[in-house]
């Protein structure tokens, strides 16, 4: 009897079978044959931010349940639809509802759609999320342009690229020092100026934890000391896989709560607050994204 083959082992150590290149291809081809849309930009909507998908024009949507190989979203506030169409004049595909590690998915499932988008011809990924503000200058309702991230699960080996590398997607050891596109960040600042908002567009480092519990006070203090400005439970795996397969990436965190940093505070983080803040700020974010997408040229990096 030989040892269990590594390919049969999921990134989280379970025996679930990982997707093959052909699985990604099958889903991409299925979508391409079921829609006439040819998206340039993929948008992943964070908790409470799915409203962006409702602003898509000439929309054609697919429930995740009807798309071959697509996982299902289980979180309240996440619908579970892929919406094709236009945001302003930009051909987009919008994920209304993402997959989280804390739901029990291995990271290769969490990131499945990203490679599918790449195979469909998408060249740019916009990630959005709801996050807790660690930076004391941040207020609830602020939007933070993500300049960098800290992959906390990655520190203990939880990485979506773990396992055999498929060179058809990208290199074994991809750089992450340029994960967030500087050019698009500049465009984001210009777009923000056009909004005429009183609050400035924040910019900073997003740290991902596995969740699902919110942080202890000691953990929050540690994260701040490590240089993080906002904390959440998503986004980083998708960004890593997107950069691995050559997508241009940029992203925003909506600050839905200020993270509790002292033992005197009587407040507690909760999911309802996160969703409610998302709702209130969603229109601002929608407007921002559509101004921004109108100014994005193709990356010239088709697969
Ligand atoms: N911590 C982690 N994830 C979050 C938070 C938070 O405070 N707010 C929204 N998502």
PDB file of C-alpha atoms and ligand atoms in Angstrom:
ATOM      1  CA  UNK A   1       0.000   0.000   0.000  1.00  0.00           C
ATOM      2  CA  UNK A   2       1.426   3.392  -1.046  1.00  0.00           C
ATOM      3  CA  UNK A   3       0.900   6.711   0.669  1.00  0.00           C
ATOM      4  CA  UNK A   4      -2.227   8.754  -0.004  1.00  0.00           C
ATOM      5  CA  UNK A   5      -1.552  10.892  -3.145  1.00  0.00           C
ATOM      6  CA  UNK A   6      -1.062  14.583  -2.362  1.00  0.00           C
ATOM      7  CA  UNK A   7      -3.382  15.625  -5.204  1.00  0.00           C
ATOM      8  CA  UNK A   8      -6.318  14.006  -3.449  1.00  0.00           C
ATOM      9  CA  UNK A   9      -5.818  16.104  -0.341  1.00  0.00           C
ATOM     10  CA  UNK A  10      -7.579  19.453  -0.042  1.00  0.00           C
ATOM     11  CA  UNK A  11      -5.616  22.515   1.068  1.00  0.00           C
ATOM     12  CA  UNK A  12      -7.174  22.119   4.505  1.00  0.00           C
ATOM     13  CA  UNK A  13      -6.042  18.525   4.847  1.00  0.00           C
ATOM     14  CA  UNK A  14      -9.396  16.948   3.939  1.00  0.00           C
ATOM     15  CA  UNK A  15      -9.691  14.342   1.208  1.00  0.00           C
ATOM     16  CA  UNK A  16     -11.813  16.451  -1.128  1.00  0.00           C
ATOM     17  CA  UNK A  17     -10.503  16.480  -4.680  1.00  0.00           C
ATOM     18  CA  UNK A  18      -9.116  19.795  -5.899  1.00  0.00           C
ATOM     19  CA  UNK A  19     -10.217  21.295  -9.193  1.00  0.00           C
ATOM     20  CA  UNK A  20      -8.251  20.427 -12.310  1.00  0.00           C
ATOM     21  CA  UNK A  21      -7.456  22.881 -15.097  1.00  0.00           C
ATOM     22  CA  UNK A  22     -10.224  21.171 -17.081  1.00  0.00           C
ATOM     23  CA  UNK A  23     -12.756  21.914 -14.302  1.00  0.00           C
ATOM     24  CA  UNK A  24     -11.980  25.644 -14.461  1.00  0.00           C
ATOM     25  CA  UNK A  25     -12.109  25.483 -18.251  1.00  0.00           C
ATOM     26  CA  UNK A  26     -15.423  23.645 -18.213  1.00  0.00           C
ATOM     27  CA  UNK A  27     -17.037  26.315 -16.030  1.00  0.00           C
ATOM     28  CA  UNK A  28     -15.559  29.161 -18.099  1.00  0.00           C
ATOM     29  CA  UNK A  29     -16.789  27.576 -21.331  1.00  0.00           C
ATOM     30  CA  UNK A  30     -20.212  26.902 -19.842  1.00  0.00           C
ATOM     31  CA  UNK A  31     -20.555  30.572 -18.884  1.00  0.00           C
ATOM     32  CA  UNK A  32     -19.209  31.815 -22.226  1.00  0.00           C
ATOM     33  CA  UNK A  33     -21.730  29.652 -24.046  1.00  0.00           C
ATOM     34  CA  UNK A  34     -24.629  30.844 -21.834  1.00  0.00           C
ATOM     35  CA  UNK A  35     -23.982  34.598 -22.090  1.00  0.00           C
ATOM     36  CA  UNK A  36     -23.050  36.977 -24.869  1.00  0.00           C
ATOM     37  CA  UNK A  37     -21.287  39.224 -22.355  1.00  0.00           C
ATOM     38  CA  UNK A  38     -17.483  39.310 -22.423  1.00  0.00           C
ATOM     39  CA  UNK A  39     -16.446  40.967 -19.129  1.00  0.00           C
ATOM     40  CA  UNK A  40     -13.212  42.911 -18.729  1.00  0.00           C
ATOM     41  CA  UNK A  41     -13.520  43.519 -14.993  1.00  0.00           C
ATOM     42  CA  UNK A  42     -14.670  41.092 -12.292  1.00  0.00           C
ATOM     43  CA  UNK A  43     -16.062  42.583  -9.091  1.00  0.00           C
ATOM     44  CA  UNK A  44     -16.373  40.634  -5.847  1.00  0.00           C
ATOM     45  CA  UNK A  45     -18.943  42.159  -3.502  1.00  0.00           C
ATOM     46  CA  UNK A  46     -18.338  42.039   0.236  1.00  0.00           C
ATOM     47  CA  UNK A  47     -20.900  41.637   3.045  1.00  0.00           C
ATOM     48  CA  UNK A  48     -23.799  44.021   2.531  1.00  0.00           C
ATOM     49  CA  UNK A  49     -22.248  45.419  -0.648  1.00  0.00           C
ATOM     50  CA  UNK A  50     -24.070  43.201  -3.128  1.00  0.00           C
ATOM     51  CA  UNK A  51     -26.243  46.185  -4.108  1.00  0.00           C
ATOM     52  CA  UNK A  52     -23.581  47.048  -6.644  1.00  0.00           C
ATOM     53  CA  UNK A  53     -24.847  44.139  -8.739  1.00  0.00           C
ATOM     54  CA  UNK A  54     -28.290  45.781  -8.908  1.00  0.00           C
ATOM     55  CA  UNK A  55     -26.777  48.753 -10.747  1.00  0.00           C
ATOM     56  CA  UNK A  56     -25.494  46.552 -13.586  1.00  0.00           C
ATOM     57  CA  UNK A  57     -27.186  47.379 -16.902  1.00  0.00           C
ATOM     58  CA  UNK A  58     -28.138  44.835 -19.584  1.00  0.00           C
ATOM     59  CA  UNK A  59     -27.830  42.379 -16.722  1.00  0.00           C
ATOM     60  CA  UNK A  60     -27.864  38.640 -17.131  1.00  0.00           C
ATOM     61  CA  UNK A  61     -27.554  36.654 -13.908  1.00  0.00           C
ATOM     62  CA  UNK A  62     -26.879  33.087 -12.925  1.00  0.00           C
ATOM     63  CA  UNK A  63     -27.498  31.628  -9.500  1.00  0.00           C
ATOM     64  CA  UNK A  64     -24.391  29.886  -8.227  1.00  0.00           C
ATOM     65  CA  UNK A  65     -26.445  26.698  -7.962  1.00  0.00           C
ATOM     66  CA  UNK A  66     -26.911  26.527 -11.755  1.00  0.00           C
ATOM     67  CA  UNK A  67     -23.242  27.046 -12.656  1.00  0.00           C
ATOM     68  CA  UNK A  68     -21.200  23.833 -12.956  1.00  0.00           C
ATOM     69  CA  UNK A  69     -18.625  23.425 -10.143  1.00  0.00           C
ATOM     70  CA  UNK A  70     -19.612  26.681  -8.379  1.00  0.00           C
ATOM     71  CA  UNK A  71     -19.704  26.474  -4.564  1.00  0.00           C
ATOM     72  CA  UNK A  72     -22.733  27.937  -2.736  1.00  0.00           C
ATOM     73  CA  UNK A  73     -22.636  30.905  -0.354  1.00  0.00           C
ATOM     74  CA  UNK A  74     -24.092  30.252   3.113  1.00  0.00           C
ATOM     75  CA  UNK A  75     -23.848  33.660   4.852  1.00  0.00           C
ATOM     76  CA  UNK A  76     -26.903  35.852   5.577  1.00  0.00           C
ATOM     77  CA  UNK A  77     -26.566  39.032   3.501  1.00  0.00           C
ATOM     78  CA  UNK A  78     -24.892  37.168   0.638  1.00  0.00           C
ATOM     79  CA  UNK A  79     -27.172  36.251  -2.230  1.00  0.00           C
ATOM     80  CA  UNK A  80     -25.120  33.916  -4.421  1.00  0.00           C
ATOM     81  CA  UNK A  81     -25.430  35.198  -7.993  1.00  0.00           C
ATOM     82  CA  UNK A  82     -23.104  36.006 -10.838  1.00  0.00           C
ATOM     83  CA  UNK A  83     -24.283  39.085 -12.712  1.00  0.00           C
ATOM     84  CA  UNK A  84     -22.959  39.921 -16.182  1.00  0.00           C
ATOM     85  CA  UNK A  85     -23.474  43.305 -17.815  1.00  0.00           C
ATOM     86  CA  UNK A  86     -22.153  46.846 -17.689  1.00  0.00           C
ATOM     87  CA  UNK A  87     -21.159  49.184 -14.861  1.00  0.00           C
ATOM     88  CA  UNK A  88     -21.179  52.520 -16.669  1.00  0.00           C
ATOM     89  CA  UNK A  89     -19.667  51.426 -19.998  1.00  0.00           C
ATOM     90  CA  UNK A  90     -17.358  48.834 -18.518  1.00  0.00           C
ATOM     91  CA  UNK A  91     -18.177  45.190 -19.320  1.00  0.00           C
ATOM     92  CA  UNK A  92     -18.250  43.458 -15.920  1.00  0.00           C
ATOM     93  CA  UNK A  93     -19.069  40.313 -14.086  1.00  0.00           C
ATOM     94  CA  UNK A  94     -20.166  40.898 -10.503  1.00  0.00           C
ATOM     95  CA  UNK A  95     -20.086  38.238  -7.799  1.00  0.00           C
ATOM     96  CA  UNK A  96     -22.977  38.923  -5.485  1.00  0.00           C
ATOM     97  CA  UNK A  97     -21.865  36.802  -2.539  1.00  0.00           C
ATOM     98  CA  UNK A  98     -18.411  35.331  -2.054  1.00  0.00           C
ATOM     99  CA  UNK A  99     -17.111  32.182  -0.385  1.00  0.00           C
ATOM    100  CA  UNK A 100     -15.377  32.414   2.958  1.00  0.00           C
ATOM    101  CA  UNK A 101     -12.856  30.149   4.581  1.00  0.00           C
ATOM    102  CA  UNK A 102     -14.896  30.215   7.814  1.00  0.00           C
ATOM    103  CA  UNK A 103     -17.840  28.651   5.997  1.00  0.00           C
ATOM    104  CA  UNK A 104     -15.752  25.501   5.754  1.00  0.00           C
ATOM    105  CA  UNK A 105     -14.529  25.784   2.179  1.00  0.00           C
ATOM    106  CA  UNK A 106     -10.927  24.969   1.430  1.00  0.00           C
ATOM    107  CA  UNK A 107      -9.113  27.956  -0.079  1.00  0.00           C
ATOM    108  CA  UNK A 108      -9.021  26.405  -3.562  1.00  0.00           C
ATOM    109  CA  UNK A 109     -12.832  26.498  -3.518  1.00  0.00           C
ATOM    110  CA  UNK A 110     -12.965  30.033  -2.105  1.00  0.00           C
ATOM    111  CA  UNK A 111     -10.863  31.199  -5.056  1.00  0.00           C
ATOM    112  CA  UNK A 112     -12.419  29.042  -7.774  1.00  0.00           C
ATOM    113  CA  UNK A 113     -14.305  31.891  -9.518  1.00  0.00           C
ATOM    114  CA  UNK A 114     -11.147  33.983  -9.936  1.00  0.00           C
ATOM    115  CA  UNK A 115      -9.469  31.513 -12.273  1.00  0.00           C
ATOM    116  CA  UNK A 116     -12.744  30.991 -14.110  1.00  0.00           C
ATOM    117  CA  UNK A 117     -12.922  34.753 -14.714  1.00  0.00           C
ATOM    118  CA  UNK A 118      -9.356  34.714 -16.004  1.00  0.00           C
ATOM    119  CA  UNK A 119     -10.171  31.949 -18.461  1.00  0.00           C
ATOM    120  CA  UNK A 120     -13.198  33.945 -19.595  1.00  0.00           C
ATOM    121  CA  UNK A 121     -10.918  36.834 -20.597  1.00  0.00           C
ATOM    122  CA  UNK A 122     -11.272  39.110 -17.555  1.00  0.00           C
ATOM    123  CA  UNK A 123      -8.127  41.232 -17.043  1.00  0.00           C
ATOM    124  CA  UNK A 124      -8.888  43.137 -13.817  1.00  0.00           C
ATOM    125  CA  UNK A 125     -10.282  42.127 -10.424  1.00  0.00           C
ATOM    126  CA  UNK A 126     -11.937  44.578  -8.062  1.00  0.00           C
ATOM    127  CA  UNK A 127     -12.362  43.212  -4.544  1.00  0.00           C
ATOM    128  CA  UNK A 128     -14.599  44.809  -1.931  1.00  0.00           C
ATOM    129  CA  UNK A 129     -15.189  43.823   1.662  1.00  0.00           C
ATOM    130  CA  UNK A 130     -16.629  44.923   4.965  1.00  0.00           C
ATOM    131  CA  UNK A 131     -13.877  45.418   7.527  1.00  0.00           C
ATOM    132  CA  UNK A 132     -13.284  46.580  11.054  1.00  0.00           C
ATOM    133  CA  UNK A 133     -11.263  49.768  11.428  1.00  0.00           C
ATOM    134  CA  UNK A 134      -8.010  49.314  13.373  1.00  0.00           C
ATOM    135  CA  UNK A 135      -6.575  52.686  12.382  1.00  0.00           C
ATOM    136  CA  UNK A 136      -7.856  55.168  15.002  1.00  0.00           C
ATOM    137  CA  UNK A 137      -8.350  57.831  12.297  1.00  0.00           C
ATOM    138  CA  UNK A 138     -10.960  55.717  10.516  1.00  0.00           C
ATOM    139  CA  UNK A 139     -14.685  56.327  11.051  1.00  0.00           C
ATOM    140  CA  UNK A 140     -17.598  53.980  10.391  1.00  0.00           C
ATOM    141  CA  UNK A 141     -18.656  54.502   6.766  1.00  0.00           C
ATOM    142  CA  UNK A 142     -15.151  55.354   5.553  1.00  0.00           C
ATOM    143  CA  UNK A 143     -13.841  53.643   2.451  1.00  0.00           C
ATOM    144  CA  UNK A 144     -10.260  52.381   2.532  1.00  0.00           C
ATOM    145  CA  UNK A 145      -8.376  51.809  -0.676  1.00  0.00           C
ATOM    146  CA  UNK A 146      -6.350  48.648  -0.074  1.00  0.00           C
ATOM    147  CA  UNK A 147      -2.651  49.402  -0.518  1.00  0.00           C
ATOM    148  CA  UNK A 148      -1.372  46.076   0.805  1.00  0.00           C
ATOM    149  CA  UNK A 149      -2.464  43.062   2.795  1.00  0.00           C
ATOM    150  CA  UNK A 150      -1.289  40.727   5.529  1.00  0.00           C
ATOM    151  CA  UNK A 151      -2.171  37.106   4.888  1.00  0.00           C
ATOM    152  CA  UNK A 152      -2.454  35.943   8.484  1.00  0.00           C
ATOM    153  CA  UNK A 153      -3.677  32.401   7.625  1.00  0.00           C
ATOM    154  CA  UNK A 154      -0.708  32.215   5.238  1.00  0.00           C
ATOM    155  CA  UNK A 155       1.649  32.588   8.213  1.00  0.00           C
ATOM    156  CA  UNK A 156       0.644  29.075   9.228  1.00  0.00           C
ATOM    157  CA  UNK A 157       0.531  27.604   5.748  1.00  0.00           C
ATOM    158  CA  UNK A 158      -3.067  28.247   4.693  1.00  0.00           C
ATOM    159  CA  UNK A 159      -2.482  29.484   1.168  1.00  0.00           C
ATOM    160  CA  UNK A 160      -4.709  28.937  -1.882  1.00  0.00           C
ATOM    161  CA  UNK A 161      -1.615  28.189  -3.996  1.00  0.00           C
ATOM    162  CA  UNK A 162      -0.469  25.368  -1.723  1.00  0.00           C
ATOM    163  CA  UNK A 163      -0.111  22.084  -3.587  1.00  0.00           C
ATOM    164  CA  UNK A 164       1.043  21.277  -7.108  1.00  0.00           C
ATOM    165  CA  UNK A 165       1.454  24.402  -9.241  1.00  0.00           C
ATOM    166  CA  UNK A 166      -0.254  24.570 -12.626  1.00  0.00           C
ATOM    167  CA  UNK A 167       2.042  26.682 -14.826  1.00  0.00           C
ATOM    168  CA  UNK A 168      -0.873  27.341 -17.194  1.00  0.00           C
ATOM    169  CA  UNK A 169      -2.166  29.715 -14.515  1.00  0.00           C
ATOM    170  CA  UNK A 170       1.108  31.128 -13.204  1.00  0.00           C
ATOM    171  CA  UNK A 171       4.513  30.640 -11.627  1.00  0.00           C
ATOM    172  CA  UNK A 172       5.266  28.590  -8.535  1.00  0.00           C
ATOM    173  CA  UNK A 173       6.505  31.604  -6.521  1.00  0.00           C
ATOM    174  CA  UNK A 174       4.520  34.688  -7.519  1.00  0.00           C
ATOM    175  CA  UNK A 175       5.556  38.122  -6.228  1.00  0.00           C
ATOM    176  CA  UNK A 176       3.092  39.905  -3.940  1.00  0.00           C
ATOM    177  CA  UNK A 177       5.013  43.152  -3.414  1.00  0.00           C
ATOM    178  CA  UNK A 178       2.968  44.703  -6.225  1.00  0.00           C
ATOM    179  CA  UNK A 179      -0.340  42.952  -5.479  1.00  0.00           C
ATOM    180  CA  UNK A 180      -2.451  46.119  -5.658  1.00  0.00           C
ATOM    181  CA  UNK A 181      -2.090  48.036  -8.920  1.00  0.00           C
ATOM    182  CA  UNK A 182      -0.555  51.475  -8.261  1.00  0.00           C
ATOM    183  CA  UNK A 183      -2.024  52.946 -11.420  1.00  0.00           C
ATOM    184  CA  UNK A 184      -5.554  51.932 -10.476  1.00  0.00           C
ATOM    185  CA  UNK A 185      -4.978  53.257  -6.953  1.00  0.00           C
ATOM    186  CA  UNK A 186      -4.172  56.658  -8.428  1.00  0.00           C
ATOM    187  CA  UNK A 187      -7.293  56.495 -10.547  1.00  0.00           C
ATOM    188  CA  UNK A 188      -9.269  55.676  -7.418  1.00  0.00           C
ATOM    189  CA  UNK A 189      -8.006  58.826  -5.713  1.00  0.00           C
ATOM    190  CA  UNK A 190      -8.981  60.923  -8.758  1.00  0.00           C
ATOM    191  CA  UNK A 191     -12.423  59.313  -8.904  1.00  0.00           C
ATOM    192  CA  UNK A 192     -12.909  60.021  -5.203  1.00  0.00           C
ATOM    193  CA  UNK A 193     -12.186  63.732  -5.762  1.00  0.00           C
ATOM    194  CA  UNK A 194     -15.002  63.831  -8.322  1.00  0.00           C
ATOM    195  CA  UNK A 195     -17.383  62.528  -5.646  1.00  0.00           C
ATOM    196  CA  UNK A 196     -16.999  65.682  -3.558  1.00  0.00           C
ATOM    197  CA  UNK A 197     -17.188  63.715  -0.309  1.00  0.00           C
ATOM    198  CA  UNK A 198     -16.277  65.409   2.981  1.00  0.00           C
ATOM    199  CA  UNK A 199     -14.340  62.426   4.280  1.00  0.00           C
ATOM    200  CA  UNK A 200     -11.167  61.616   2.422  1.00  0.00           C
ATOM    201  CA  UNK A 201     -10.565  58.264   0.765  1.00  0.00           C
ATOM    202  CA  UNK A 202      -8.562  56.277   3.293  1.00  0.00           C
ATOM    203  CA  UNK A 203      -5.700  54.069   2.206  1.00  0.00           C
ATOM    204  CA  UNK A 204      -4.057  51.236   4.107  1.00  0.00           C
ATOM    205  CA  UNK A 205      -3.266  47.623   4.848  1.00  0.00           C
ATOM    206  CA  UNK A 206      -5.966  44.962   5.154  1.00  0.00           C
ATOM    207  CA  UNK A 207      -5.298  41.970   7.379  1.00  0.00           C
ATOM    208  CA  UNK A 208      -7.202  38.749   6.899  1.00  0.00           C
ATOM    209  CA  UNK A 209      -8.056  36.435   9.787  1.00  0.00           C
ATOM    210  CA  UNK A 210      -9.845  33.132   9.361  1.00  0.00           C
ATOM    211  CA  UNK A 211     -12.851  34.089  11.501  1.00  0.00           C
ATOM    212  CA  UNK A 212     -15.706  33.524  12.130  1.00  0.00           C
ATOM    213  CA  UNK A 213     -15.336  35.088  15.577  1.00  0.00           C
ATOM    214  CA  UNK A 214     -14.426  38.747  15.838  1.00  0.00           C
ATOM    215  CA  UNK A 215     -11.108  39.616  17.450  1.00  0.00           C
ATOM    216  CA  UNK A 216     -10.214  39.720  21.108  1.00  0.00           C
ATOM    217  CA  UNK A 217      -8.830  43.017  22.362  1.00  0.00           C
ATOM    218  CA  UNK A 218      -5.326  41.543  22.629  1.00  0.00           C
ATOM    219  CA  UNK A 219      -5.569  40.302  19.021  1.00  0.00           C
ATOM    220  CA  UNK A 220      -6.777  43.692  17.791  1.00  0.00           C
ATOM    221  CA  UNK A 221      -3.917  45.473  19.520  1.00  0.00           C
ATOM    222  CA  UNK A 222      -1.478  42.993  17.999  1.00  0.00           C
ATOM    223  CA  UNK A 223      -2.874  43.522  14.484  1.00  0.00           C
ATOM    224  CA  UNK A 224      -2.546  47.277  14.838  1.00  0.00           C
ATOM    225  CA  UNK A 225       1.043  46.889  16.036  1.00  0.00           C
ATOM    226  CA  UNK A 226       1.750  44.744  12.976  1.00  0.00           C
ATOM    227  CA  UNK A 227       0.771  47.671  10.760  1.00  0.00           C
ATOM    228  CA  UNK A 228      -2.773  46.743   9.747  1.00  0.00           C
ATOM    229  CA  UNK A 229      -5.408  49.463   9.243  1.00  0.00           C
ATOM    230  CA  UNK A 230      -8.454  47.254   8.689  1.00  0.00           C
ATOM    231  CA  UNK A 231      -9.335  43.656   9.577  1.00  0.00           C
ATOM    232  CA  UNK A 232     -11.660  41.203   7.878  1.00  0.00           C
ATOM    233  CA  UNK A 233     -12.238  37.565   7.012  1.00  0.00           C
ATOM    234  CA  UNK A 234     -11.939  37.485   3.239  1.00  0.00           C
ATOM    235  CA  UNK A 235     -10.358  38.947   0.095  1.00  0.00           C
ATOM    236  CA  UNK A 236      -6.720  37.922   0.519  1.00  0.00           C
ATOM    237  CA  UNK A 237      -7.067  34.388  -0.972  1.00  0.00           C
ATOM    238  CA  UNK A 238      -8.823  35.775  -4.066  1.00  0.00           C
ATOM    239  CA  UNK A 239      -6.157  38.452  -4.486  1.00  0.00           C
ATOM    240  CA  UNK A 240      -3.324  35.906  -4.242  1.00  0.00           C
ATOM    241  CA  UNK A 241      -4.906  33.666  -6.867  1.00  0.00           C
ATOM    242  CA  UNK A 242      -5.693  36.650  -9.096  1.00  0.00           C
ATOM    243  CA  UNK A 243      -2.098  37.871  -8.988  1.00  0.00           C
ATOM    244  CA  UNK A 244      -0.821  34.348  -9.604  1.00  0.00           C
ATOM    245  CA  UNK A 245      -2.800  34.167 -12.854  1.00  0.00           C
ATOM    246  CA  UNK A 246      -1.830  37.677 -13.967  1.00  0.00           C
ATOM    247  CA  UNK A 247      -4.942  39.699 -13.168  1.00  0.00           C
ATOM    248  CA  UNK A 248      -4.621  43.347 -12.270  1.00  0.00           C
ATOM    249  CA  UNK A 249      -6.079  43.865  -8.789  1.00  0.00           C
ATOM    250  CA  UNK A 250      -7.448  46.710  -6.758  1.00  0.00           C
ATOM    251  CA  UNK A 251      -9.827  46.823  -3.834  1.00  0.00           C
ATOM    252  CA  UNK A 252     -11.733  48.677  -1.143  1.00  0.00           C
ATOM    253  CA  UNK A 253     -12.705  47.997   2.419  1.00  0.00           C
ATOM    254  CA  UNK A 254     -15.837  49.577   3.761  1.00  0.00           C
ATOM    255  CA  UNK A 255     -15.200  50.334   7.439  1.00  0.00           C
ATOM    256  CA  UNK A 256     -18.331  48.983   9.099  1.00  0.00           C
ATOM    257  CA  UNK A 257     -17.189  49.220  12.718  1.00  0.00           C
ATOM    258  CA  UNK A 258     -14.346  50.521  14.807  1.00  0.00           C
ATOM    259  CA  UNK A 259     -12.474  47.602  16.304  1.00  0.00           C
ATOM    260  CA  UNK A 260     -12.562  47.616  20.100  1.00  0.00           C
ATOM    261  CA  UNK A 261      -9.085  48.261  21.483  1.00  0.00           C
ATOM    262  CA  UNK A 262      -9.655  48.831  25.188  1.00  0.00           C
ATOM    263  CA  UNK A 263     -11.089  46.841  28.067  1.00  0.00           C
ATOM    264  CA  UNK A 264     -13.260  49.737  29.276  1.00  0.00           C
ATOM    265  CA  UNK A 265     -15.400  49.747  26.141  1.00  0.00           C
ATOM    266  CA  UNK A 266     -18.894  48.263  26.478  1.00  0.00           C
ATOM    267  CA  UNK A 267     -19.349  47.891  22.710  1.00  0.00           C
ATOM    268  CA  UNK A 268     -19.109  44.591  20.872  1.00  0.00           C
ATOM    269  CA  UNK A 269     -18.713  43.869  17.153  1.00  0.00           C
ATOM    270  CA  UNK A 270     -21.656  42.060  15.543  1.00  0.00           C
ATOM    271  CA  UNK A 271     -22.667  40.955  12.051  1.00  0.00           C
ATOM    272  CA  UNK A 272     -25.904  43.005  12.027  1.00  0.00           C
ATOM    273  CA  UNK A 273     -23.923  46.201  12.562  1.00  0.00           C
ATOM    274  CA  UNK A 274     -21.640  45.201   9.713  1.00  0.00           C
ATOM    275  CA  UNK A 275     -24.613  44.653   7.364  1.00  0.00           C
ATOM    276  CA  UNK A 276     -26.369  47.871   8.439  1.00  0.00           C
ATOM    277  CA  UNK A 277     -23.264  50.006   7.872  1.00  0.00           C
ATOM    278  CA  UNK A 278     -22.855  48.295   4.521  1.00  0.00           C
ATOM    279  CA  UNK A 279     -26.383  49.280   3.553  1.00  0.00           C
ATOM    280  CA  UNK A 280     -25.878  52.915   4.513  1.00  0.00           C
ATOM    281  CA  UNK A 281     -22.598  53.313   2.687  1.00  0.00           C
ATOM    282  CA  UNK A 282     -23.448  51.088  -0.259  1.00  0.00           C
ATOM    283  CA  UNK A 283     -24.757  53.894  -2.492  1.00  0.00           C
ATOM    284  CA  UNK A 284     -21.582  55.896  -1.946  1.00  0.00           C
ATOM    285  CA  UNK A 285     -19.490  52.887  -2.870  1.00  0.00           C
ATOM    286  CA  UNK A 286     -21.653  52.113  -5.926  1.00  0.00           C
ATOM    287  CA  UNK A 287     -21.284  55.666  -7.207  1.00  0.00           C
ATOM    288  CA  UNK A 288     -17.558  55.574  -6.566  1.00  0.00           C
ATOM    289  CA  UNK A 289     -17.071  52.269  -8.368  1.00  0.00           C
ATOM    290  CA  UNK A 290     -19.007  53.374 -11.422  1.00  0.00           C
ATOM    291  CA  UNK A 291     -17.024  56.640 -11.732  1.00  0.00           C
ATOM    292  CA  UNK A 292     -13.860  54.628 -11.324  1.00  0.00           C
ATOM    293  CA  UNK A 293     -14.695  51.882 -13.801  1.00  0.00           C
ATOM    294  CA  UNK A 294     -15.505  54.479 -16.429  1.00  0.00           C
ATOM    295  CA  UNK A 295     -11.840  55.525 -16.264  1.00  0.00           C
ATOM    296  CA  UNK A 296     -10.201  52.115 -16.520  1.00  0.00           C
ATOM    297  CA  UNK A 297      -8.619  51.106 -19.836  1.00  0.00           C
ATOM    298  CA  UNK A 298      -8.080  47.401 -20.625  1.00  0.00           C
ATOM    299  CA  UNK A 299      -4.819  46.101 -19.083  1.00  0.00           C
ATOM    300  CA  UNK A 300      -3.575  44.773 -22.434  1.00  0.00           C
ATOM    301  CA  UNK A 301      -2.926  41.493 -20.653  1.00  0.00           C
ATOM    302  CA  UNK A 302      -5.419  39.054 -22.176  1.00  0.00           C
ATOM    303  CA  UNK A 303      -4.755  35.351 -21.632  1.00  0.00           C
TER     304      UNK A 303
HETATM  305  N1  LIG B   1     -13.333  42.056  12.369  1.00  0.00           N
HETATM  306  C1  LIG B   1     -13.250  41.110  11.425  1.00  0.00           C
HETATM  307  N2  LIG B   1     -13.999  41.113  10.342  1.00  0.00           N
HETATM  308  C2  LIG B   1     -14.860  42.130  10.174  1.00  0.00           C
HETATM  309  C3  LIG B   1     -14.992  43.145  11.128  1.00  0.00           C
HETATM  310  C4  LIG B   1     -14.182  43.107  12.286  1.00  0.00           C
HETATM  311  O1  LIG B   1     -14.248  43.968  13.176  1.00  0.00           O
HETATM  312  N3  LIG B   1     -15.934  44.014  10.669  1.00  0.00           N
HETATM  313  C5  LIG B   1     -16.352  43.527   9.468  1.00  0.00           C
HETATM  314  N4  LIG B   1     -15.712  42.380   9.173  1.00  0.00           N
END
